[in-house]
Tab-separated table of C-alpha atoms in Angstrom:
chain	number	residue	atom	x	y	z
A	41	MET	CA	11.045	7.847	59.071
A	42	ARG	CA	9.373	11.069	60.432
A	43	VAL	CA	8.917	12.565	56.680
A	44	ARG	CA	7.473	8.619	55.596
A	45	VAL	CA	4.887	8.913	59.029
A	46	GLY	CA	4.232	12.063	57.425
A	47	VAL	CA	3.698	11.178	53.847
A	48	ALA	CA	1.243	8.532	54.858
A	49	ALA	CA	-0.707	10.521	57.250
A	50	ALA	CA	-0.859	13.095	54.674
A	51	LEU	CA	-1.982	10.265	51.973
A	52	ALA	CA	-4.406	8.940	54.448
A	53	LEU	CA	-6.335	11.854	55.115
A	54	LEU	CA	-5.890	12.151	50.651
A	55	ILE	CA	-7.975	8.947	50.641
A	56	SER	CA	-10.592	9.687	53.687
A	57	ALA	CA	-11.447	13.019	52.010
A	58	ALA	CA	-12.323	11.633	48.871
A	59	ALA	CA	-14.144	8.797	50.420
A	60	LEU	CA	-16.422	11.085	52.252
A	61	ALA	CA	-16.704	13.967	49.857
A	62	GLY	CA	-18.988	11.960	47.022
A	63	PRO	CA	-19.334	12.409	43.737
A	64	GLY	CA	-19.676	15.997	41.941
A	65	SER	CA	-17.180	17.403	45.447
A	66	GLY	CA	-14.727	18.051	42.690
A	67	VAL	CA	-13.354	15.484	44.368
A	68	ALA	CA	-13.800	11.881	43.328
A	69	SER	CA	-12.804	8.250	43.175
A	70	ASP	CA	-13.003	5.668	40.278
A	71	ARG	CA	-16.242	4.016	42.420
A	72	ASN	CA	-17.604	7.820	42.341
A	73	THR	CA	-16.408	8.704	39.161
A	74	ALA	CA	-18.550	5.517	37.328
A	75	SER	CA	-21.463	6.440	39.095
A	76	ALA	CA	-21.576	9.986	38.378
A	77	ASN	CA	-21.333	9.360	34.978
A	78	ALA	CA	-23.981	6.278	34.335
A	79	GLU	CA	-26.669	7.916	36.050
A	80	PRO	CA	-28.043	11.490	36.215
A	81	SER	CA	-28.563	12.964	39.865
A	82	ALA	CA	-32.042	12.192	41.485
A	83	PHE	CA	-32.671	16.046	42.107
A	84	SER	CA	-30.840	19.494	41.561
A	85	ARG	CA	-28.823	21.150	43.860
A	86	LEU	CA	-28.128	24.582	44.997
A	87	MET	CA	-26.092	26.533	47.538
A	88	VAL	CA	-27.030	30.065	48.617
A	89	SER	CA	-24.499	31.924	50.497
A	90	GLY	CA	-25.611	34.955	52.424
A	91	HIS	CA	-23.466	37.565	53.802
A	92	GLU	CA	-23.927	41.430	54.403
A	93	TYR	CA	-25.770	42.558	52.434
A	94	SER	CA	-26.611	39.862	49.737
A	95	LEU	CA	-27.480	36.155	48.406
A	96	ALA	CA	-25.535	34.581	45.752
A	97	LEU	CA	-26.673	31.075	44.454
A	98	SER	CA	-24.434	28.847	43.295
A	99	ARG	CA	-26.645	28.159	40.076
A	100	SER	CA	-29.427	30.504	38.294
A	101	SER	CA	-31.817	28.218	38.168
A	102	VAL	CA	-32.456	23.996	38.454
A	103	ARG	CA	-34.812	21.707	37.022
A	104	ARG	CA	-38.276	21.126	38.309
A	105	GLY	CA	-38.494	17.949	41.163
A	106	THR	CA	-36.810	18.042	44.283
A	107	ALA	CA	-34.108	19.920	45.002
A	108	LEU	CA	-31.458	20.167	47.614
A	109	ILE	CA	-30.787	23.611	48.939
A	110	GLN	CA	-27.810	24.918	51.215
A	111	PHE	CA	-27.681	27.513	53.291
A	112	VAL	CA	-24.307	29.021	53.874
A	113	ASN	CA	-24.160	31.635	56.226
A	114	ARG	CA	-20.454	33.634	54.951
A	115	GLY	CA	-21.234	36.590	56.264
A	116	GLU	CA	-20.061	38.234	60.409
A	117	ASP	CA	-24.287	38.075	61.715
A	118	SER	CA	-26.760	35.601	61.905
A	119	HIS	CA	-28.938	35.472	58.900
A	120	ASP	CA	-31.697	33.015	57.962
A	121	LEU	CA	-33.209	32.507	54.560
A	122	ALA	CA	-37.202	31.743	52.675
A	123	LEU	CA	-37.966	31.463	49.412
A	124	ARG	CA	-41.517	31.539	47.836
A	125	LYS	CA	-42.515	31.261	44.171
A	126	ARG	CA	-44.355	34.246	42.642
A	127	GLY	CA	-47.811	34.122	43.369
A	128	GLY	CA	-47.818	31.330	45.839
A	129	ARG	CA	-48.881	30.809	49.020
A	130	SER	CA	-46.472	28.491	50.753
A	131	THR	CA	-42.953	29.253	51.922
A	132	VAL	CA	-40.159	27.117	52.368
A	133	ARG	CA	-38.074	28.066	55.472
A	134	PHE	CA	-34.610	27.608	56.811
A	135	SER	CA	-33.958	28.854	60.396
A	136	GLU	CA	-31.445	31.558	61.382
A	137	ILE	CA	-28.524	30.495	61.334
A	138	ARG	CA	-24.947	31.899	63.086
A	139	PRO	CA	-21.923	32.953	60.836
A	140	GLY	CA	-20.088	29.863	59.658
A	141	ARG	CA	-22.602	27.573	59.550
A	142	VAL	CA	-24.952	25.454	56.694
A	143	THR	CA	-27.827	24.413	57.020
A	144	GLN	CA	-29.766	21.965	54.196
A	145	ARG	CA	-33.199	20.532	52.933
A	146	ARG	CA	-34.683	19.381	50.528
A	147	THR	CA	-38.157	20.791	48.986
A	148	SER	CA	-40.065	20.300	45.703
A	149	LEU	CA	-39.985	22.882	42.918
A	150	SER	CA	-42.623	23.047	40.183
A	151	SER	CA	-41.593	25.901	37.312
A	152	GLY	CA	-41.260	29.097	37.768
A	153	THR	CA	-39.901	31.753	38.903
A	154	TYR	CA	-38.444	31.822	43.203
A	155	ARG	CA	-38.156	34.997	45.543
A	156	LEU	CA	-35.381	34.345	48.232
A	157	TRP	CA	-35.141	36.768	50.694
A	158	CYS	CA	-32.781	36.952	54.423
A	159	THR	CA	-36.445	37.587	56.663
A	160	LEU	CA	-34.504	39.512	59.664
A	161	SER	CA	-35.738	43.164	59.530
A	162	GLY	CA	-34.048	45.188	57.513
A	163	HIS	CA	-31.899	42.350	55.414
A	164	ALA	CA	-33.938	42.081	52.600
A	165	ARG	CA	-34.466	45.471	51.874
A	166	LEU	CA	-30.988	46.008	52.316
A	167	GLY	CA	-30.002	43.491	49.405
A	168	MET	CA	-30.176	40.226	50.881
A	169	ARG	CA	-32.629	38.632	47.936
A	170	ALA	CA	-32.597	37.038	45.279
A	171	THR	CA	-34.446	35.251	42.123
A	172	LEU	CA	-33.969	31.744	41.034
A	173	ARG	CA	-35.832	30.349	37.997
A	174	VAL	CA	-37.375	26.745	38.206
A	175	ARG	CA	-37.486	25.419	34.565
A	176	ARG	CA	-39.373	21.788	32.923
Protein backbone atom coordinates (compact mmCIF):
# COMPACT_ATOMS: atom_id res chain seq x y z
CA MET A 1 0.00 0.00 0.00
CA ARG A 2 2.82 2.45 0.88
CA VAL A 3 4.51 1.79 -2.45
CA ARG A 4 1.31 2.69 -4.35
CA VAL A 5 0.90 5.89 -2.35
CA GLY A 6 4.57 6.82 -2.99
CA VAL A 7 4.27 6.13 -6.71
CA ALA A 8 1.04 8.11 -6.91
CA ALA A 9 2.63 11.06 -5.09
CA ALA A 10 5.70 10.98 -7.38
CA LEU A 11 3.47 10.85 -10.45
CA ALA A 12 1.40 13.79 -9.19
CA LEU A 13 4.58 15.84 -8.65
CA LEU A 14 5.83 14.99 -12.13
CA ILE A 15 2.53 16.02 -13.74
CA SER A 16 2.50 19.27 -11.73
CA ALA A 17 6.08 20.06 -12.75
CA ALA A 18 5.26 19.45 -16.42
CA ALA A 19 2.22 21.73 -16.22
CA LEU A 20 4.18 24.53 -14.53
CA ALA A 21 7.28 24.20 -16.73
CA GLY A 22 5.61 25.32 -19.95
CA PRO A 23 7.05 25.35 -23.47
CA GLY A 24 10.79 25.30 -24.02
CA SER A 25 11.56 23.94 -20.56
CA GLY A 26 12.49 20.45 -21.64
CA VAL A 27 9.34 19.11 -19.95
CA ALA A 28 6.47 19.15 -22.39
CA SER A 29 2.88 18.05 -22.35
CA ASP A 30 0.97 17.37 -25.58
CA ARG A 31 -0.65 20.81 -25.38
CA ASN A 32 2.67 22.63 -24.90
CA THR A 33 4.45 20.65 -27.61
CA ALA A 34 1.71 21.32 -30.15
CA SER A 35 1.65 25.06 -29.55
CA ALA A 36 5.46 25.31 -29.50
CA ASN A 37 5.65 23.61 -32.90
CA ALA A 38 2.78 25.58 -34.44
CA GLU A 39 3.83 29.14 -33.66
CA PRO A 40 7.23 30.81 -33.18
CA SER A 41 8.08 32.50 -29.89
CA ALA A 42 7.10 36.17 -29.75
CA PHE A 43 10.41 37.04 -28.08
CA SER A 44 13.98 35.83 -27.67
CA ARG A 45 15.16 34.31 -24.41
CA LEU A 46 18.59 34.72 -22.90
CA MET A 47 19.92 33.42 -19.61
CA VAL A 48 22.97 35.12 -18.12
CA SER A 49 24.75 33.23 -15.35
CA GLY A 50 27.04 35.14 -13.01
CA HIS A 51 29.81 33.56 -10.96
CA GLU A 52 33.04 34.76 -9.38
CA TYR A 53 34.25 36.23 -11.73
CA SER A 54 32.62 35.44 -15.06
CA LEU A 55 29.41 35.86 -17.02
CA ALA A 56 28.12 33.01 -19.19
CA LEU A 57 25.39 33.49 -21.81
CA SER A 58 23.00 30.71 -22.79
CA ARG A 59 23.53 31.80 -26.40
CA SER A 60 25.90 34.22 -28.12
CA SER A 61 23.22 35.90 -30.23
CA VAL A 62 19.50 36.61 -30.26
CA ARG A 63 17.22 38.17 -32.84
CA ARG A 64 16.24 41.81 -32.57
CA GLY A 65 13.01 42.78 -30.86
CA THR A 66 11.70 41.90 -27.45
CA ALA A 67 13.97 39.73 -25.34
CA LEU A 68 13.34 38.07 -22.00
CA ILE A 69 16.65 38.21 -20.15
CA GLN A 70 17.07 36.13 -17.01
CA PHE A 71 20.02 36.78 -14.71
CA VAL A 72 20.94 34.00 -12.29
CA ASN A 73 23.58 34.41 -9.60
CA ARG A 74 25.43 31.11 -9.35
CA GLY A 75 28.22 32.62 -7.27
CA GLU A 76 28.90 33.02 -3.59
CA ASP A 77 28.77 36.83 -3.58
CA SER A 78 26.04 39.27 -4.63
CA HIS A 79 26.15 40.43 -8.26
CA ASP A 80 24.22 42.70 -10.60
CA LEU A 81 24.03 43.02 -14.37
CA ALA A 82 24.04 45.84 -16.88
CA LEU A 83 23.89 45.79 -20.66
CA ARG A 84 24.42 48.52 -23.22
CA LYS A 85 24.61 48.55 -27.00
CA ARG A 86 28.04 49.56 -28.27
CA GLY A 87 27.83 53.24 -29.11
CA GLY A 88 24.52 53.50 -27.25
CA ARG A 89 23.63 55.76 -24.36
CA SER A 90 21.00 53.84 -22.43
CA THR A 91 21.84 51.01 -20.08
CA VAL A 92 19.50 48.22 -19.00
CA ARG A 93 20.19 47.42 -15.35
CA PHE A 94 19.32 44.45 -13.19
CA SER A 95 19.48 45.12 -9.47
CA GLU A 96 21.97 43.36 -7.24
CA ILE A 97 20.88 39.85 -6.28
CA ARG A 98 22.14 37.44 -3.66
CA PRO A 99 23.63 34.02 -4.45
CA GLY A 100 21.13 31.48 -5.77
CA ARG A 101 18.62 34.14 -6.85
CA VAL A 102 17.18 34.79 -10.30
CA THR A 103 15.74 37.98 -11.73
CA GLN A 104 14.37 38.73 -15.18
CA ARG A 105 13.09 41.51 -17.35
CA ARG A 106 11.86 42.06 -20.86
CA THR A 107 13.57 44.66 -22.95
CA SER A 108 13.69 45.70 -26.59
CA LEU A 109 16.99 45.09 -28.37
CA SER A 110 17.96 46.55 -31.75
CA SER A 111 20.50 44.95 -34.07
CA GLY A 112 24.12 45.34 -33.01
CA THR A 113 26.62 44.27 -30.40
CA TYR A 114 25.89 44.61 -26.69
CA ARG A 115 28.27 44.65 -23.76
CA LEU A 116 27.16 42.97 -20.51
CA TRP A 117 28.93 43.42 -17.17
CA CYS A 118 28.59 43.36 -13.40
CA THR A 119 28.76 46.95 -12.15
CA LEU A 120 30.01 46.10 -8.65
CA SER A 121 33.45 47.50 -7.90
CA GLY A 122 36.15 45.57 -9.76
CA HIS A 123 33.92 42.69 -10.89
CA ALA A 124 34.02 43.54 -14.64
CA ARG A 125 37.78 44.02 -14.48
CA LEU A 126 38.10 40.56 -12.91
CA GLY A 127 36.14 38.95 -15.77
CA MET A 128 32.43 39.53 -15.17
CA ARG A 129 31.76 40.75 -18.70
CA ALA A 130 30.42 39.28 -21.92
CA THR A 131 29.34 40.22 -25.44
CA LEU A 132 25.96 39.58 -27.06
CA ARG A 133 25.14 39.97 -30.74
CA VAL A 134 21.63 40.97 -31.74
CA ARG A 135 20.83 39.98 -35.31
CA ARG A 136 18.08 40.95 -37.69
